Amino acid sequence: MDVRTEPSWTPRRTPLHEESDDYGKEEGKTDGQPNDRDRCSSSDPAEIFSLQQLQQQMTYDSDSEQQRFYDEIMQYVPGPMRNERDEWVMERNDFDPGYEMTVQIEHDLAEIRPFYVSLVLRNVDLTGDKCRKFINLQTKIHAKEGKDRRLAAVATHDLEKVALPVRYCRRDTRSHEMTALKEKTPVNLHTLLWEEDPTEMKRMAVDRYRHHLSGVDSVPVTEAADGSIITLHPITNCEQTRISSSTTSILVEVTSSVSVDACYRVVDVLVERTFLISPEMKVEQMKVVDNEGNCQHEFTYDLLN
């Protein structure tokens, strides 16, 4: 039985001039005001994505590289300049991994963190300082769009290091463990959340976000096909699947305890900003299914609507 359904919501482009103060800050700047370079008086897409705007956000090795990137961007500007279907969105037939890209979500998450969206970024270039830019982007999104992860949180993994398919589920903290980011050995989830040395927890930033799971014995996680836990939502990812400069395919997860629209908003910003870092990137759909295999939604990214 075909369980595919049309998505009920399509992400929309957010003009650069509407971005948060975080995106306008220069390093060391503390007044919280956007720079002049981030202001744009027009809502016209051609002006928003002008060469001047892009020059300030990206670095180029040559003028020809700069022009190439500008030409690439202008293909995806919505409006009368481009009416055909956006080529950025990867069709399912464009890439055949030999298995269906699905995420199974369990019903018992309704009480703690029920909203989940997932997709894959293919053909990503994170070489050089692009990896650092991508990590910093996630930090900024968590702070602004995610409201310090109270509204939504992002988890990203090197897809080549993930045993597929994955499952979004609840797991008991005392009977399951994971190797958190920057750690070398697996740790019991309860220990990771509540019993770790404070200095170590601060290093992993667990102490900053663990209150989101206060009073919960079974926590929301993403479990890989081999049984390993790759994400403790919304706290940390695992070390084994961390993003690096050699990563070319990224599994993106966004969760929320508030609404699925909060997830979509975060994905919207993440995809747009990642595209500025890696212009050749493609977006691939992930089908989210329930315990019975019924399709909950397929995330489709469309810049034209």
Short mmCIF file of C-alpha atoms in Angstrom, two decimals:
data_model
loop_
_atom_site.label_atom_id
_atom_site.label_comp_id
_atom_site.label_asym_id
_atom_site.label_seq_id
_atom_site.Cartn_x
_atom_site.Cartn_y
_atom_site.Cartn_z
CA MET A 1 0.00 0.00 0.00
CA ASP A 2 1.30 3.42 -0.92
CA VAL A 3 1.40 5.49 2.24
CA ARG A 4 3.03 8.59 0.79
CA THR A 5 1.22 11.81 1.58
CA GLU A 6 1.72 15.38 0.49
CA PRO A 7 3.33 17.59 3.13
CA SER A 8 0.88 19.98 4.79
CA TRP A 9 3.46 22.73 5.07
CA THR A 10 6.17 24.00 2.74
CA PRO A 11 9.14 25.96 4.14
CA ARG A 12 9.47 29.49 2.87
CA ARG A 13 12.51 31.65 2.31
CA THR A 14 13.34 34.14 5.04
CA PRO A 15 14.94 37.30 3.57
CA LEU A 16 18.39 38.07 4.90
CA HIS A 17 17.26 41.45 6.20
CA GLU A 18 14.85 39.69 8.58
CA GLU A 19 17.54 37.53 10.17
CA SER A 20 18.32 37.77 13.86
CA ASP A 21 20.92 40.00 15.43
CA ASP A 22 23.08 36.94 15.94
CA TYR A 23 23.67 36.65 12.22
CA GLY A 24 24.65 40.30 11.99
CA LYS A 25 27.22 40.25 14.76
CA GLU A 26 30.89 40.44 14.04
CA GLU A 27 33.29 38.63 16.30
CA GLY A 28 33.79 40.65 19.45
CA LYS A 29 30.75 42.85 18.85
CA THR A 30 28.49 43.03 21.89
CA ASP A 31 25.84 45.66 21.20
CA GLY A 32 23.50 43.11 19.60
CA GLN A 33 22.77 45.38 16.64
CA PRO A 34 22.88 44.09 13.06
CA ASN A 35 25.70 45.38 10.90
CA ASP A 36 24.99 47.71 7.98
CA ARG A 37 25.92 44.89 5.65
CA ASP A 38 22.94 42.83 6.87
CA ARG A 39 20.37 45.57 6.34
CA CYS A 40 18.32 45.54 3.18
CA SER A 41 15.62 48.10 2.42
CA SER A 42 13.89 46.04 -0.24
CA SER A 43 12.00 42.76 -0.11
CA ASP A 44 12.84 42.08 -3.76
CA PRO A 45 14.63 38.71 -3.91
CA ALA A 46 17.09 39.95 -6.51
CA GLU A 47 18.22 42.71 -4.14
CA ILE A 48 18.19 40.49 -1.07
CA PHE A 49 20.47 38.02 -2.84
CA SER A 50 22.59 40.70 -4.43
CA LEU A 51 26.27 40.18 -5.01
CA GLN A 52 27.02 42.77 -2.35
CA GLN A 53 25.11 40.74 0.25
CA LEU A 54 26.90 37.53 -0.68
CA GLN A 55 30.32 39.16 -0.73
CA GLN A 56 30.00 39.95 2.95
CA GLN A 57 29.00 36.43 3.93
CA MET A 58 31.43 34.35 1.90
CA THR A 59 35.13 34.40 1.12
CA TYR A 60 36.44 33.68 -2.36
CA ASP A 61 39.82 32.76 -3.81
CA SER A 62 39.24 34.76 -6.97
CA ASP A 63 36.81 37.08 -8.75
CA SER A 64 35.81 34.26 -11.08
CA GLU A 65 34.86 32.07 -8.12
CA GLN A 66 32.81 34.92 -6.70
CA GLN A 67 30.97 35.38 -10.01
CA ARG A 68 30.36 31.65 -10.31
CA PHE A 69 28.77 31.56 -6.87
CA TYR A 70 26.61 34.58 -7.70
CA ASP A 71 25.40 32.93 -10.92
CA GLU A 72 24.65 29.75 -8.97
CA ILE A 73 22.61 31.60 -6.36
CA MET A 74 20.57 33.50 -8.92
CA GLN A 75 19.22 30.21 -10.27
CA TYR A 76 17.32 29.75 -7.04
CA VAL A 77 15.91 33.24 -6.56
CA PRO A 78 12.11 32.99 -6.43
CA GLY A 79 9.92 35.21 -8.57
CA PRO A 80 9.63 36.04 -12.27
CA MET A 81 13.35 35.37 -12.83
CA ARG A 82 12.75 31.64 -12.35
CA ASN A 83 9.45 29.86 -12.94
CA GLU A 84 10.44 26.24 -13.50
CA ARG A 85 10.78 23.74 -10.68
CA ASP A 86 13.68 24.41 -8.33
CA GLU A 87 16.61 22.14 -9.13
CA TRP A 88 17.95 22.37 -5.58
CA VAL A 89 15.46 19.79 -4.34
CA MET A 90 16.73 16.31 -5.00
CA GLU A 91 14.16 13.93 -6.43
CA ARG A 92 14.01 10.47 -4.92
CA ASN A 93 15.16 8.92 -8.22
CA ASP A 94 18.25 11.14 -8.38
CA PHE A 95 19.95 9.10 -5.69
CA ASP A 96 19.38 5.43 -5.03
CA PRO A 97 21.11 4.35 -1.80
CA GLY A 98 19.72 0.83 -2.09
CA TYR A 99 17.24 1.34 0.72
CA GLU A 100 14.35 3.66 1.50
CA MET A 101 15.32 6.70 3.54
CA THR A 102 12.91 6.43 6.45
CA VAL A 103 12.74 7.33 10.12
CA GLN A 104 10.37 5.46 12.40
CA ILE A 105 8.81 7.49 15.19
CA GLU A 106 7.20 5.85 18.22
CA HIS A 107 3.84 6.96 19.62
CA ASP A 108 4.98 7.18 23.24
CA LEU A 109 6.96 10.36 22.54
CA ALA A 110 3.78 12.44 22.73
CA GLU A 111 4.36 13.26 26.39
CA ILE A 112 7.86 14.69 26.05
CA ARG A 113 9.01 15.68 22.53
CA PRO A 114 6.51 14.59 19.88
CA PHE A 115 7.50 16.74 16.89
CA TYR A 116 10.22 15.46 14.59
CA VAL A 117 11.44 16.41 11.11
CA SER A 118 14.35 14.84 9.25
CA LEU A 119 16.14 15.27 5.92
CA VAL A 120 19.49 14.58 4.28
CA LEU A 121 21.90 17.13 2.83
CA ARG A 122 23.87 15.56 -0.02
CA ASN A 123 26.97 16.71 -1.86
CA VAL A 124 28.01 19.00 1.00
CA ASP A 125 31.45 20.59 0.97
CA LEU A 126 32.79 21.23 4.48
CA THR A 127 36.46 21.44 3.65
CA GLY A 128 38.67 24.20 5.02
CA ASP A 129 36.87 26.53 7.39
CA LYS A 130 33.44 25.55 6.05
CA CYS A 131 33.05 22.89 8.74
CA ARG A 132 33.58 25.51 11.44
CA LYS A 133 31.02 27.78 9.74
CA PHE A 134 28.48 24.95 9.68
CA ILE A 135 28.97 24.19 13.38
CA ASN A 136 28.71 27.89 14.25
CA LEU A 137 25.53 28.10 12.19
CA GLN A 138 23.91 25.41 14.32
CA THR A 139 24.92 27.27 17.49
CA LYS A 140 23.31 30.48 16.23
CA ILE A 141 20.13 28.66 15.19
CA HIS A 142 19.85 27.05 18.62
CA ALA A 143 20.17 30.47 20.25
CA LYS A 144 17.70 32.37 18.05
CA GLU A 145 15.20 30.19 16.17
CA GLY A 146 15.45 27.39 18.73
CA LYS A 147 15.19 29.78 21.72
CA ASP A 148 18.12 28.06 23.45
CA ARG A 149 16.60 24.71 22.46
CA ARG A 150 13.37 25.44 24.36
CA LEU A 151 11.45 25.75 21.10
CA ALA A 152 13.43 23.41 18.84
CA ALA A 153 16.82 21.74 18.59
CA VAL A 154 19.01 20.50 15.73
CA ALA A 155 21.06 17.32 15.56
CA THR A 156 23.38 16.59 12.64
CA HIS A 157 25.32 13.45 11.78
CA ASP A 158 27.73 12.24 9.14
CA LEU A 159 25.35 9.98 7.25
CA GLU A 160 28.11 7.60 6.20
CA LYS A 161 28.75 6.82 9.88
CA VAL A 162 25.09 6.07 10.74
CA ALA A 163 23.64 2.56 10.64
CA LEU A 164 20.34 2.99 8.79
CA PRO A 165 17.41 3.06 9.19
CA VAL A 166 17.07 5.08 12.38
CA ARG A 167 14.30 5.21 14.96
CA TYR A 168 13.10 8.19 17.01
CA CYS A 169 12.01 6.72 20.32
CA ARG A 170 12.08 6.81 24.12
CA ARG A 171 14.70 4.91 26.07
CA ASP A 172 15.20 4.38 29.79
CA THR A 173 18.14 6.41 31.09
CA ARG A 174 19.40 3.69 33.43
CA SER A 175 19.51 0.86 30.90
CA HIS A 176 20.92 2.67 27.85
CA GLU A 177 24.17 4.45 27.14
CA MET A 178 25.87 6.57 24.50
CA THR A 179 29.25 8.07 23.69
CA ALA A 180 28.53 11.79 23.82
CA LEU A 181 30.38 14.39 21.78
CA LYS A 182 34.02 14.83 22.82
CA GLU A 183 33.94 11.62 24.85
CA LYS A 184 35.90 8.42 24.19
CA THR A 185 33.80 5.86 26.04
CA PRO A 186 30.04 5.21 26.34
CA VAL A 187 28.28 6.52 29.43
CA ASN A 188 24.95 5.55 30.97
CA LEU A 189 22.33 8.16 30.03
CA HIS A 190 21.38 8.76 33.65
CA THR A 191 25.03 9.29 34.52
CA LEU A 192 25.50 11.56 31.53
CA LEU A 193 22.56 13.73 32.52
CA TRP A 194 22.68 13.81 36.28
CA GLU A 195 25.80 12.25 37.82
CA GLU A 196 28.70 13.47 35.69
CA ASP A 197 31.38 15.69 37.19
CA PRO A 198 30.19 19.33 36.85
CA THR A 199 33.37 20.45 35.08
CA GLU A 200 32.99 17.69 32.52
CA MET A 201 29.31 18.46 32.00
CA LYS A 202 30.09 22.09 31.43
CA ARG A 203 32.60 21.12 28.78
CA MET A 204 29.92 19.12 26.97
CA ALA A 205 27.28 21.80 27.61
CA VAL A 206 25.05 19.10 29.11
CA ASP A 207 24.47 21.16 32.24
CA ARG A 208 23.10 24.03 30.15
CA TYR A 209 20.32 22.01 28.55
CA ARG A 210 19.64 19.03 30.81
CA HIS A 211 16.76 20.85 32.52
CA HIS A 212 14.71 20.14 29.37
CA LEU A 213 14.58 16.51 30.51
CA SER A 214 14.14 17.16 34.22
CA GLY A 215 11.92 14.58 35.92
CA VAL A 216 11.91 12.25 32.90
CA ASP A 217 13.11 8.66 33.34
CA SER A 218 12.80 7.69 29.68
CA VAL A 219 14.24 10.26 27.30
CA PRO A 220 13.81 11.03 23.57
CA VAL A 221 16.66 9.57 21.52
CA THR A 222 17.50 8.57 17.98
CA GLU A 223 18.56 4.95 17.80
CA ALA A 224 20.51 3.58 14.83
CA ALA A 225 19.88 0.18 13.25
CA ASP A 226 22.79 -1.31 15.22
CA GLY A 227 21.17 -0.30 18.51
CA SER A 228 23.52 2.60 19.25
CA ILE A 229 22.08 5.92 20.40
CA ILE A 230 23.24 8.70 18.11
CA THR A 231 21.21 11.60 19.57
CA LEU A 232 19.97 12.47 23.04
CA HIS A 233 17.39 15.15 22.24
CA PRO A 234 17.80 18.07 22.80
CA ILE A 235 21.10 17.64 24.64
CA THR A 236 23.89 16.14 22.57
CA ASN A 237 24.90 13.97 19.62
CA CYS A 238 27.24 11.00 19.70
CA GLU A 239 30.95 11.14 19.00
CA GLN A 240 30.94 8.35 16.41
CA THR A 241 28.75 10.23 13.91
CA ARG A 242 30.08 13.74 14.43
CA ILE A 243 30.47 16.10 11.47
CA SER A 244 33.97 16.66 10.10
CA SER A 245 35.63 18.39 7.16
CA SER A 246 35.45 15.12 5.22
CA THR A 247 31.66 14.84 5.61
CA THR A 248 29.74 14.97 2.33
CA SER A 249 26.27 13.74 3.41
CA ILE A 250 24.52 15.01 6.53
CA LEU A 251 21.57 13.51 8.36
CA VAL A 252 19.61 16.40 9.88
CA GLU A 253 17.14 15.96 12.73
CA VAL A 254 15.03 18.73 14.23
CA THR A 255 12.80 18.10 17.25
CA SER A 256 10.39 20.22 19.26
CA SER A 257 8.09 19.85 22.23
CA VAL A 258 5.96 22.76 20.97
CA SER A 259 4.94 22.27 17.33
CA VAL A 260 6.03 20.80 14.01
CA ASP A 261 6.03 24.33 12.56
CA ALA A 262 8.85 25.16 14.98
CA CYS A 263 10.82 22.30 13.42
CA TYR A 264 10.11 23.54 9.91
CA ARG A 265 11.21 27.06 10.76
CA VAL A 266 14.56 25.78 12.03
CA VAL A 267 15.04 23.54 9.00
CA ASP A 268 14.21 26.46 6.73
CA VAL A 269 17.00 28.59 8.15
CA LEU A 270 19.48 25.72 8.40
CA VAL A 271 19.06 24.71 4.75
CA GLU A 272 19.28 28.24 3.41
CA ARG A 273 22.38 29.10 5.40
CA THR A 274 24.07 25.79 4.63
CA PHE A 275 23.48 26.47 0.96
CA LEU A 276 25.50 29.68 1.31
CA ILE A 277 28.34 27.62 2.75
CA SER A 278 28.09 24.81 0.20
CA PRO A 279 26.34 25.97 -3.02
CA GLU A 280 26.41 22.53 -4.67
CA MET A 281 24.35 20.98 -1.89
CA LYS A 282 21.24 18.91 -2.59
CA VAL A 283 18.32 18.24 -0.25
CA GLU A 284 16.88 14.74 -0.03
CA GLN A 285 13.54 13.78 1.46
CA MET A 286 13.21 11.54 4.49
CA LYS A 287 9.96 9.66 5.06
CA VAL A 288 8.76 9.65 8.68
CA VAL A 289 6.60 6.61 9.49
CA ASP A 290 4.84 5.35 12.61
CA ASN A 291 5.12 1.95 14.30
CA GLU A 292 2.84 0.39 11.68
CA GLY A 293 4.79 1.87 8.77
CA ASN A 294 2.17 4.50 7.95
CA CYS A 295 3.67 7.67 6.52
CA GLN A 296 3.41 10.68 8.81
CA HIS A 297 5.04 13.13 6.42
CA GLU A 298 7.75 13.52 3.81
CA PHE A 299 9.73 16.68 4.16
CA THR A 300 9.93 18.52 0.85
CA TYR A 301 11.91 21.73 0.54
CA ASP A 302 10.64 24.18 -2.06
CA LEU A 303 12.16 27.63 -2.47
CA LEU A 304 9.56 28.77 -4.98
CA ASN A 305 6.53 28.83 -2.65
#
